[in-house]
Coordinates of C-alpha atoms in Angstrom, one line a residue:
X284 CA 0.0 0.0 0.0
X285 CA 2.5 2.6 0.7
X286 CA 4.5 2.0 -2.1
X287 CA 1.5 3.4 -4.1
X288 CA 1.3 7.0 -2.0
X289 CA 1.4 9.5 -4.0
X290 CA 5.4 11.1 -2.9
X291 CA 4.1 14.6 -3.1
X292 CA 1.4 13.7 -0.7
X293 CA 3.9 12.4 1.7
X294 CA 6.1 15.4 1.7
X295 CA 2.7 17.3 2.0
X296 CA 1.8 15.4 5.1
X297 CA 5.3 14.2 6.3
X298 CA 3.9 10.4 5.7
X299 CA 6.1 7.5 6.4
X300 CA 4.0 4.0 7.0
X301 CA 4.3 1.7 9.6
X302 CA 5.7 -2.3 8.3
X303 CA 3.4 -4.7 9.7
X304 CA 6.4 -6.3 12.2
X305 CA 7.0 -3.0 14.0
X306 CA 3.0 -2.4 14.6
X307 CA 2.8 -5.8 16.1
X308 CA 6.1 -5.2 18.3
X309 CA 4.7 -1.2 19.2
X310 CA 1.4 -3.2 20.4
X311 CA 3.7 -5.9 22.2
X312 CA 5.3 -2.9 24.3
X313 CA 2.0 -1.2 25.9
X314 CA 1.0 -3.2 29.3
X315 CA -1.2 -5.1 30.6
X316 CA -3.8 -3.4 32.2
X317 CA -6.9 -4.2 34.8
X318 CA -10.0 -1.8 33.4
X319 CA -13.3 -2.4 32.0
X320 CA -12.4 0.2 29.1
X321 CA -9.8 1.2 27.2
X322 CA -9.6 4.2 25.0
X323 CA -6.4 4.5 22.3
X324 CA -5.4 7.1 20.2
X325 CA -3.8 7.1 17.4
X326 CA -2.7 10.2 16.1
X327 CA -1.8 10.2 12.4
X328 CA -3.0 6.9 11.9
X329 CA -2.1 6.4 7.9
X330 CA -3.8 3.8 7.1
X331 CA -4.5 1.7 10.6
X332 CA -1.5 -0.2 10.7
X333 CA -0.9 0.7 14.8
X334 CA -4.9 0.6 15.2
X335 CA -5.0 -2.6 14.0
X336 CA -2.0 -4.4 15.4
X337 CA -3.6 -3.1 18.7
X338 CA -6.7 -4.6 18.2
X339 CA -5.4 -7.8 16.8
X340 CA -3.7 -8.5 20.1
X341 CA -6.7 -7.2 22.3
X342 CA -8.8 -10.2 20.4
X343 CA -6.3 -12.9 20.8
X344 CA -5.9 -11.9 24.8
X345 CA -3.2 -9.8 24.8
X346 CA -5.3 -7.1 27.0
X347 CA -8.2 -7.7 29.6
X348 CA -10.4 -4.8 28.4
X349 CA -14.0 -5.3 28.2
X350 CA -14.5 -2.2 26.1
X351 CA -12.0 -0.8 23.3
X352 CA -12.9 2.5 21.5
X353 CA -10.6 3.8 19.0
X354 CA -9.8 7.5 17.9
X355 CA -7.6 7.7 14.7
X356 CA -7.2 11.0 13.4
X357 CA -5.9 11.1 9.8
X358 CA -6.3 14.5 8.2
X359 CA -5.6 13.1 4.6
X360 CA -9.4 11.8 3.2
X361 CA -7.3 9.8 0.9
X362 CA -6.4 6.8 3.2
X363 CA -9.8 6.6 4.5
X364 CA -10.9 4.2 2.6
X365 CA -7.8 1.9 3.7
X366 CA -7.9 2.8 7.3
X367 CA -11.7 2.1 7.4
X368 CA -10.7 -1.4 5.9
X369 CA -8.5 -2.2 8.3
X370 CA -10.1 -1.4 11.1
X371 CA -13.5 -3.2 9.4
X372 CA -12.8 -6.7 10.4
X373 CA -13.0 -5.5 14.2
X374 CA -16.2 -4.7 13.9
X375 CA -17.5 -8.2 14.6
X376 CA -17.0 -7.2 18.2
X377 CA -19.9 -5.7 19.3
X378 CA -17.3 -4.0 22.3
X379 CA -15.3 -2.2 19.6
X380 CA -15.5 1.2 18.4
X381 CA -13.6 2.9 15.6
X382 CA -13.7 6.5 15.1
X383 CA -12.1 8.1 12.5
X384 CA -11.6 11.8 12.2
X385 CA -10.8 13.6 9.4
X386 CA -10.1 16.5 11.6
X387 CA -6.4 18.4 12.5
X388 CA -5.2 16.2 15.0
X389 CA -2.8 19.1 16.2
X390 CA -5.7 22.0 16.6
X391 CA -8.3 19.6 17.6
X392 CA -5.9 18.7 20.5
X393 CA -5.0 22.3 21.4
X394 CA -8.7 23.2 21.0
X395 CA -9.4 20.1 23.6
X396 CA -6.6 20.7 26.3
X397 CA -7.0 24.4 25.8
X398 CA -10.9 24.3 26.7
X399 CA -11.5 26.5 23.5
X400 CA -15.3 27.4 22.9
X401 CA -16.9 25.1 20.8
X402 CA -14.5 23.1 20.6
X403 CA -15.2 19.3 21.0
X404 CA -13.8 18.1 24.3
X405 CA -11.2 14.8 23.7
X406 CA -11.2 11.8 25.7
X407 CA -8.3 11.5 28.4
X408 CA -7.2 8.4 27.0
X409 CA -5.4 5.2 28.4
X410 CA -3.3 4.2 25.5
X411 CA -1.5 6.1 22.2
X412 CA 0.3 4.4 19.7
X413 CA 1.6 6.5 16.5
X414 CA 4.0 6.7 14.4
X415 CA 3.3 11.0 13.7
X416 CA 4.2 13.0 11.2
X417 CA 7.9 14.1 10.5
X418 CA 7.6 17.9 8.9
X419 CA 9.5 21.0 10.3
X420 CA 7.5 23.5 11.9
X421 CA 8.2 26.8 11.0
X422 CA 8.6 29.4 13.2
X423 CA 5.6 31.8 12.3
X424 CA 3.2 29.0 11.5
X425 CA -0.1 28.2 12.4
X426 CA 0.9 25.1 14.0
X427 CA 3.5 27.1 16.5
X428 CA 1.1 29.5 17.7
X429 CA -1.6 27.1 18.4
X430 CA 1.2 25.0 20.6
X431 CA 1.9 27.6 22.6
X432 CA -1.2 28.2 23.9
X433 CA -1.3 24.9 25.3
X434 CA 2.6 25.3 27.0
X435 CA 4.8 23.1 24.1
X436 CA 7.7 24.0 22.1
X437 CA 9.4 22.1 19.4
X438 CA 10.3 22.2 15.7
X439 CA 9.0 19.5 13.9
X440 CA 5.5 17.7 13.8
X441 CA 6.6 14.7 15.1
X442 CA 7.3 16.0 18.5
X443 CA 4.3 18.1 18.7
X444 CA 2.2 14.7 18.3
X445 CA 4.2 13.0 20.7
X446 CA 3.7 16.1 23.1
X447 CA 0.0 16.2 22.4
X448 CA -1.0 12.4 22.6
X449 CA 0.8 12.5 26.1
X450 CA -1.2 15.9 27.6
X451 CA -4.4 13.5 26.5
X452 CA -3.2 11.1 28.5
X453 CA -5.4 9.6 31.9
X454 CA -3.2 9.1 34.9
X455 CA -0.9 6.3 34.1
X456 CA -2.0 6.2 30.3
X457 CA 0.6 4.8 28.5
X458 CA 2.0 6.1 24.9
X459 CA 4.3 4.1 22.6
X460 CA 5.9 5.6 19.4
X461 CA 8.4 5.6 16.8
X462 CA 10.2 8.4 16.1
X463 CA 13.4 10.0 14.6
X464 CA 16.1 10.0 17.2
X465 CA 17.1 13.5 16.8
X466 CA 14.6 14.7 19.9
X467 CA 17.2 12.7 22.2
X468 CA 20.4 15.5 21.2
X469 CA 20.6 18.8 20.4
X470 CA 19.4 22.4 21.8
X471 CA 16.3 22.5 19.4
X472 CA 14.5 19.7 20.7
X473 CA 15.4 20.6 24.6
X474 CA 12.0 21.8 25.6
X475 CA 10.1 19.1 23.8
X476 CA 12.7 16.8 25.9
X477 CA 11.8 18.9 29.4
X478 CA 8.1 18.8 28.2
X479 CA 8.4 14.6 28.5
X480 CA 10.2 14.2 31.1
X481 CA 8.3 16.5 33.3
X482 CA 5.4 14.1 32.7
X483 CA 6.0 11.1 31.8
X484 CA 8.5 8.0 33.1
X485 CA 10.8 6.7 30.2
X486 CA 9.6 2.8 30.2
X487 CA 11.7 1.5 27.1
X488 CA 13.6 2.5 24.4
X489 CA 14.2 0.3 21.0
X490 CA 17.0 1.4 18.9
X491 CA 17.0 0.8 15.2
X492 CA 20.2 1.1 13.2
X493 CA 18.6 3.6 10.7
X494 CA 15.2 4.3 8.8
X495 CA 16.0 3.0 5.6
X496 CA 16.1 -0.5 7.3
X497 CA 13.1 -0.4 9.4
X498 CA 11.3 1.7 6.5
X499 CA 12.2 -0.2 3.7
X500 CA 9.0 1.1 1.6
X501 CA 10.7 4.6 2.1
X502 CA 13.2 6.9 1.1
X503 CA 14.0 8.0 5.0
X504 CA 17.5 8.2 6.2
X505 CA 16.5 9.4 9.9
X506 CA 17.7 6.9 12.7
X507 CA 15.1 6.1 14.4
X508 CA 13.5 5.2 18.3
X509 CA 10.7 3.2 19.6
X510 CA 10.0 4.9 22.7
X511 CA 7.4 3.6 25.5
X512 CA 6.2 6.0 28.1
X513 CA 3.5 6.1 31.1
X514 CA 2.2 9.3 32.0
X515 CA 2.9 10.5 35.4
X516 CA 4.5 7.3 36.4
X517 CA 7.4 7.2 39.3
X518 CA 11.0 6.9 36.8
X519 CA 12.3 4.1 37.3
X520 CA 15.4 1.4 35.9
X521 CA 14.8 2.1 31.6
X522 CA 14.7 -1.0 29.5
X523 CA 16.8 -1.0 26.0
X524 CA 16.7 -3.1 23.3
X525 CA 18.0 -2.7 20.0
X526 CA 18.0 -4.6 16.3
X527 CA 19.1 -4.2 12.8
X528 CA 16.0 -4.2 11.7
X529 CA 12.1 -4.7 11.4
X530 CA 12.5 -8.6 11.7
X531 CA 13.6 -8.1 15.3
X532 CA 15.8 -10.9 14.6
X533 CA 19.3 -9.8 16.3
X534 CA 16.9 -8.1 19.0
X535 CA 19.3 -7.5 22.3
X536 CA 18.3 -6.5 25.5
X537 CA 19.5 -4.7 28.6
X538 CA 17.6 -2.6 31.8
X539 CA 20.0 0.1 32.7
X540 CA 19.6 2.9 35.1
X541 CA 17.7 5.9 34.6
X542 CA 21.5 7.8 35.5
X543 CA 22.8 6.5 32.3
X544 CA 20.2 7.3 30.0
X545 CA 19.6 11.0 31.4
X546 CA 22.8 12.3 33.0
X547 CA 22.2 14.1 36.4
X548 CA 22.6 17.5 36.0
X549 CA 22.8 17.7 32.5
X550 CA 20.7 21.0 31.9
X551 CA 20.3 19.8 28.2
X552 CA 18.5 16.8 29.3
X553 CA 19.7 14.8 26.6
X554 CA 18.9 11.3 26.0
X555 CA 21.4 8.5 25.8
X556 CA 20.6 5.6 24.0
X557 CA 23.1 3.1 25.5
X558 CA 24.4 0.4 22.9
X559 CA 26.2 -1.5 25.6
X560 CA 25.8 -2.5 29.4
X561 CA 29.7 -2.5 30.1
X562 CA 31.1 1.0 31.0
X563 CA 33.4 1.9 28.7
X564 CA 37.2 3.2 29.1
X565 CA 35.7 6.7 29.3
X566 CA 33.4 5.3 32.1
X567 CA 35.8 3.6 34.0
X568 CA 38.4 5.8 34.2
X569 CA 38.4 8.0 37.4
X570 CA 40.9 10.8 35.9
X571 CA 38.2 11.5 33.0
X572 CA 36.1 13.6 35.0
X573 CA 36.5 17.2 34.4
X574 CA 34.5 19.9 32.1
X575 CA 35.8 22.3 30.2
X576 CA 34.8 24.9 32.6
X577 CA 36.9 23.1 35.1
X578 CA 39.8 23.1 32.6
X579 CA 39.0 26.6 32.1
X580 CA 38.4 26.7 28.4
X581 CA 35.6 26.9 26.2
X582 CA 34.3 25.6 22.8
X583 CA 32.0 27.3 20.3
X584 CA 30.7 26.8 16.7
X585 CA 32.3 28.5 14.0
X586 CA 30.8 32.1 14.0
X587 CA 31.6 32.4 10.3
X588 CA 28.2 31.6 8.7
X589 CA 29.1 32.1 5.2
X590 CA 25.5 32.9 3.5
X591 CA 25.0 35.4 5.8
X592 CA 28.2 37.3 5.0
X593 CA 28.6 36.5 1.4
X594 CA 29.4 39.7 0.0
X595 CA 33.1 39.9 2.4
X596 CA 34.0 36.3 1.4
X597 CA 36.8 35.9 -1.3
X598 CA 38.1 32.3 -3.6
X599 CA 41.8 33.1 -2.6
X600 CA 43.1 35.4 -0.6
X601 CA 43.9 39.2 -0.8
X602 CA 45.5 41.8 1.1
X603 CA 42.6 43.3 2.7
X604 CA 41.3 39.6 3.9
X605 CA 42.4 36.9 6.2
X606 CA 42.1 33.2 6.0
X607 CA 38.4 31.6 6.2
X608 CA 38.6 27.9 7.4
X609 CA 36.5 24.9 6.3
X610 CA 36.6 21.6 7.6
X611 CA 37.7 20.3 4.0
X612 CA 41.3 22.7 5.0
X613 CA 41.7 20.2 7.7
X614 CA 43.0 16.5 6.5
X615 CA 44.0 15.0 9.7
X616 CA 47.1 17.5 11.2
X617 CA 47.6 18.5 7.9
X618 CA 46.3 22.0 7.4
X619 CA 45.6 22.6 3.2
X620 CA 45.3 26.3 3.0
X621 CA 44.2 28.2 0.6
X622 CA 43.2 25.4 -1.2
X623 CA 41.6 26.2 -4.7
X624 CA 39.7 22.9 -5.3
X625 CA 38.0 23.2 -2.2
X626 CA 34.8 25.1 -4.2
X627 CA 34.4 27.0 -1.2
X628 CA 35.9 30.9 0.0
X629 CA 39.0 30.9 1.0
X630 CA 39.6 34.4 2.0
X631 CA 37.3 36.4 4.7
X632 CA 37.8 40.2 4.2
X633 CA 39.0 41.7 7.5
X634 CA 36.6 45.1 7.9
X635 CA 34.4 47.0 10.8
X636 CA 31.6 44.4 9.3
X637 CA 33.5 40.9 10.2
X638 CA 35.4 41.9 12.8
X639 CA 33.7 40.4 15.7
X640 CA 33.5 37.1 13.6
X641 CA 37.3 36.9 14.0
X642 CA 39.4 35.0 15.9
X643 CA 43.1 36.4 16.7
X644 CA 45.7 34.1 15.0
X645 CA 47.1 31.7 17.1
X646 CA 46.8 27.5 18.6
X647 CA 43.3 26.3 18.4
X648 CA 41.9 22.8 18.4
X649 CA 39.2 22.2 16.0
X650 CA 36.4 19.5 15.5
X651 CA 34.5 19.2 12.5
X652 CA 30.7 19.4 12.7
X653 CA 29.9 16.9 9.8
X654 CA 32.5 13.8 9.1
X655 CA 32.7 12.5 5.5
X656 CA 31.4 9.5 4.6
X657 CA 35.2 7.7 4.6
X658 CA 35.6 8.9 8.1
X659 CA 35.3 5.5 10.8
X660 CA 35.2 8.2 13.2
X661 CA 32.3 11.0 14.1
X662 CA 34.6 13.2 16.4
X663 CA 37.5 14.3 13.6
X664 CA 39.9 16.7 15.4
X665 CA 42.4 18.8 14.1
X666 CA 45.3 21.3 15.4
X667 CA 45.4 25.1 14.0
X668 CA 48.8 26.3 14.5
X669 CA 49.9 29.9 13.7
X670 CA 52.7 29.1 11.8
X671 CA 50.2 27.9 8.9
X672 CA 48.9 31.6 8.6
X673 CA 52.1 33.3 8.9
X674 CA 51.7 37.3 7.8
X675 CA 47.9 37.2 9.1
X676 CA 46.8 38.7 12.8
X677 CA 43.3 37.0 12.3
X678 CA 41.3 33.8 11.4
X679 CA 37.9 33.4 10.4
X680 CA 36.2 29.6 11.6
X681 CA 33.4 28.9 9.3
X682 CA 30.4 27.5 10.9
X683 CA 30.8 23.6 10.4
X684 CA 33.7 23.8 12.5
X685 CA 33.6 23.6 16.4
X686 CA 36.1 25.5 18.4
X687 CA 38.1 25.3 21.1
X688 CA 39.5 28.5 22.6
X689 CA 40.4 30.3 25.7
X690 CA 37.9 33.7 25.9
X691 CA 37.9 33.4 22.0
X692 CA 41.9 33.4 22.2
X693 CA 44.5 30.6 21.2
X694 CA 45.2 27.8 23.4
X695 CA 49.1 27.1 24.4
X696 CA 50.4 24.9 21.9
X697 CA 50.9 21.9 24.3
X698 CA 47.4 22.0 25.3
X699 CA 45.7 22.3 21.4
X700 CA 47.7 19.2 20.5
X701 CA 46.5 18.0 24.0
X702 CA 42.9 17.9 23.0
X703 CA 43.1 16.9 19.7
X704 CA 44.9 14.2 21.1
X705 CA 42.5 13.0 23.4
X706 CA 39.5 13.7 21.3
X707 CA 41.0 11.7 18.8
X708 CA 41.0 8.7 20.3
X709 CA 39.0 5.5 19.9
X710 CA 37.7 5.3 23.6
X711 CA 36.3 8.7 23.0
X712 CA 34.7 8.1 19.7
X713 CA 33.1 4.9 20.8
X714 CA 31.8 6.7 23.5
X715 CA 30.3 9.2 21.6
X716 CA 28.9 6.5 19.5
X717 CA 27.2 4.7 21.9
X718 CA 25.5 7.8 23.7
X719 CA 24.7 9.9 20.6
X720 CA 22.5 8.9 17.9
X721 CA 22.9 12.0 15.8
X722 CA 25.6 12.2 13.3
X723 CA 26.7 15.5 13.9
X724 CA 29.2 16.8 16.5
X725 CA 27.5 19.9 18.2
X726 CA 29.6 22.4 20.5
X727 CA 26.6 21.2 23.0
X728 CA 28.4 17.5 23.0
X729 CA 31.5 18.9 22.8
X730 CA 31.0 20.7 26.1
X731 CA 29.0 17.1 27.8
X732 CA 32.3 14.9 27.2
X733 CA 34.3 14.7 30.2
X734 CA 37.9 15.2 29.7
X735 CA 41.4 14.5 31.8
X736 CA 42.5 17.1 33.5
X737 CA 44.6 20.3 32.3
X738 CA 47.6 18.9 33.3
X739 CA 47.3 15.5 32.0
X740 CA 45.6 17.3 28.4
X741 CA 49.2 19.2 28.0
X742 CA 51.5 16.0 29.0
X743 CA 49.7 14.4 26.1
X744 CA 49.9 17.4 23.9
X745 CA 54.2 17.7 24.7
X746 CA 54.0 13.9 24.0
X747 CA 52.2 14.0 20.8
X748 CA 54.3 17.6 20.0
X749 CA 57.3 15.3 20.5
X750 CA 56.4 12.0 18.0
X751 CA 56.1 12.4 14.4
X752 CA 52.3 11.1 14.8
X753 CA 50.8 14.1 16.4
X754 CA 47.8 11.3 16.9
X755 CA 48.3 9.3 19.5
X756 CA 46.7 6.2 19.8
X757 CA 45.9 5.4 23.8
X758 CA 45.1 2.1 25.3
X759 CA 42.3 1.6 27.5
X760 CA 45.0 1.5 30.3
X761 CA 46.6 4.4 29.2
X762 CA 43.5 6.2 29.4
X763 CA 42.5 5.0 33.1
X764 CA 46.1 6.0 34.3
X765 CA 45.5 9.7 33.4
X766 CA 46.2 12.1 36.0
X767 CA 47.8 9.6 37.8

């Protein structure tokens, strides 16, 4: 069936349909419960896959409801037709109900939770299941307005459904869903990430290797989640499994502690996916333990965002400009500058207009946003060393660069090697790996990773200084003995 969707309606709509096996496994993850009736939601219901696999377990004793009424919005009138078909064969249960509403799940919810006049009140319900709608949000939109006015923030539909299907919750209602794993990292999806935990208690998590695999039916590259939740439940000990794929086949599974999935006193409230019960060297280690505030350095994103200052950007440089780095200058401790294959500016003029965009020339440690596909690694560090920009009193970082500085001022020399050092190492990679889902590497995780102390950062830096492989690879011993 979804192969036959027309593509521009599932742009329109942000459609991506749910394979049989994960409906049946979504179902398998909601509870037993005692009750006479149960009410489920689901919200962007396509065409009934999550309604059905519900109700298919319900009939063969999977819940002890007496009563099941279904609400599944689905604004497009297209899949009507389908979801009424597949919700048809139920009705041989005289205690079954199937409604389907053709309404805006998004401002019939607000209208409900917001007690708008006229509107029609929703039911608090005991169960969601959805797989929602993945379209950005755009700031001035209809659909941001009317989510304020019921206290949620976020950026994308997805998370607004998610949001929504849990404030229609009863007491203890439970919600499963699948969902891009982006919400878990980043400063975008933070109050979305507050908005949950504040209400609900994290239950299970099922980790799929990416989209493309689970969705096979669509073109979707997102890595996704399965995440189980119960509404105003007491947080407890957080189940994870995790699989290849759809099949479930390879399906592993661990309970960790809620400590390791949501890091106490992490004001970002990001959430860790863990791909592995063992602690890894990072973990273990007891000298791996500082900030960067305690080392007393910082680390920001590039401030050069070059759109934004097009018209003071050169191909090669000039005498009125000053180098403008991208992360293809950096190839390993190499530093290729100006190169003119690169397709991208070179040359930033240096004026009263891109003057605070400038860094003073000097030792920085870098750490490109994006790696490239040949990369093994996501965290790709790289030194800056003055004595690549000789003649030049300034540097501009473009914005796919993170940067380490001190009060946006070089490093000492020992200390930029230092980092680069440490963050180039495997123990550091796999732990980013196995904590972060996203591909990117934000300042935000930059500043989460907990690193040696200063000391030990610039006895690695005068060791790498001194070798003619500035990259040091460190044992998982050498690593726990730091600071030592």
């Amino acid at each position: 069936m979804t192969k036959t969707i027309d593509l521009k309606k599932k742009s329109q709509y942000g459609q991506f349909f749910t394979p049989a096996e994960i409906a049946r496994f979504m179902a398998g993850l909601l509870t037993r419960r005692s009750g006479d009736n149960c009410r489920l939601l689901d919200a962007g219901a396509g065409i009934g896959s999550l309604s059905a696999a519900f109700l298919e377990r319900w009939a063969s004793g999977g819940f002890d409801f007496q009563r099941v009424e279904v609400d599944a919005f689905e604004i497009d009138e297209y899949l009507h037709s389908s979801l009424i078909q597949s919700l048809a064969e139920y009705r041989r249960y005289q205690n079954v109900v199937s409604n389907i509403r053709g309404d805006d799940f998004v401002h019939a919810a607000v209208a409900s939770l917001a007690g708008a006049l006229f509107a029609k009140a929703l039911p608090r319900y005991t169960h969601a299941i959805l797989n929602p709608p993945y379209k950005k949000i755009r700031s001035n939109s209809l659909y941001r307005s009317a989510l304020r006015r019921v206290g949620i923030e976020t950026v994308n539909l997805y998370s607004a459904f998610v949001a929504l299907s849990l404030s229609l919750l009863e007491d203890h209602g439970q919600l499963v869903a699948i969902v891009p794993r982006s919400f878990c990292n980043g400063p975008y999806y933070r109050p979305f990430r507050e908005y949950v935990l504040e209400r609900a208690a994290i239950l299970q998590i099922h980790l799929f290797a990416s989209r493309d695999r689970a969705f096979k039916d669509d073109d979707v590259l997102q890595e996704n989640v399965i995440i189980a939740l119960e509404c105003g439940a007491r947080q407890g000990d957080v189940t994870v499994t995790t699989s290849t794929d759809a099949s479930f086949a390879d399906m592993e599974t661990n309970e960790y502690l809620f400590d390791r999935i949501v890091f106490p006193g992490d004001p970002e409230r990001f959430i860790h996916v863990p791909t592995s019960p063992e602690f890894g060297a990072i973990e273990r280690s007891k000298a791996i333990r500082f900030t960067l505030d305690d080392i007393g350095i910082k680390v920001s994103t590039g401030p050069v965002v070059d759109f934004r200052l097009k018209e003071h950007l050169r191909d090669m440089p000039d005498a009125d400009t000053v180098p403008l780095l991208y992360p293809g200058h950096f190839k390993g401790q190499t530093t290729d500058w100006p190169n003119p294959e690169l397709k991208k500016p070179n040359a930033i003029c240096r004026n009263a207009k891109t003057e605070k965009w400038l860094y003073p020339n000097g030792f920085y440690c870098v750490v490109r946003r994006f790696s490239s596909k040949e990369e093994k690694r996501r965290i790709v560090a790289s030194v800056v060393t003055p004595e690549s920009f000789p003649n030049t009193k300034a540097l501009g970082f473009e914005n796919h660069l993170n940067v380490f500085h001190e009060e946006k001022h070089g490093l000492t020399e020992a200390l930029a090697y230092g980092l680069s050092t440490f963050l180039n190492t495997t123990a550091v990679d796999e732990n980013f790996r196995r904590f972060n889902g996203h591909t990117q590497v934000n300042a935000t995780d930059l500043r989460l990773i907990k690193y040696p102390n200063k000391k030990s950062l610039i006895a690695l830096g005068e060791r790498a200084m001194r070798s003619h492989e500035p990259i040091q690879p460190l044992t998982a011993e050498q690593l726990e003995s730091l600071g030592t």
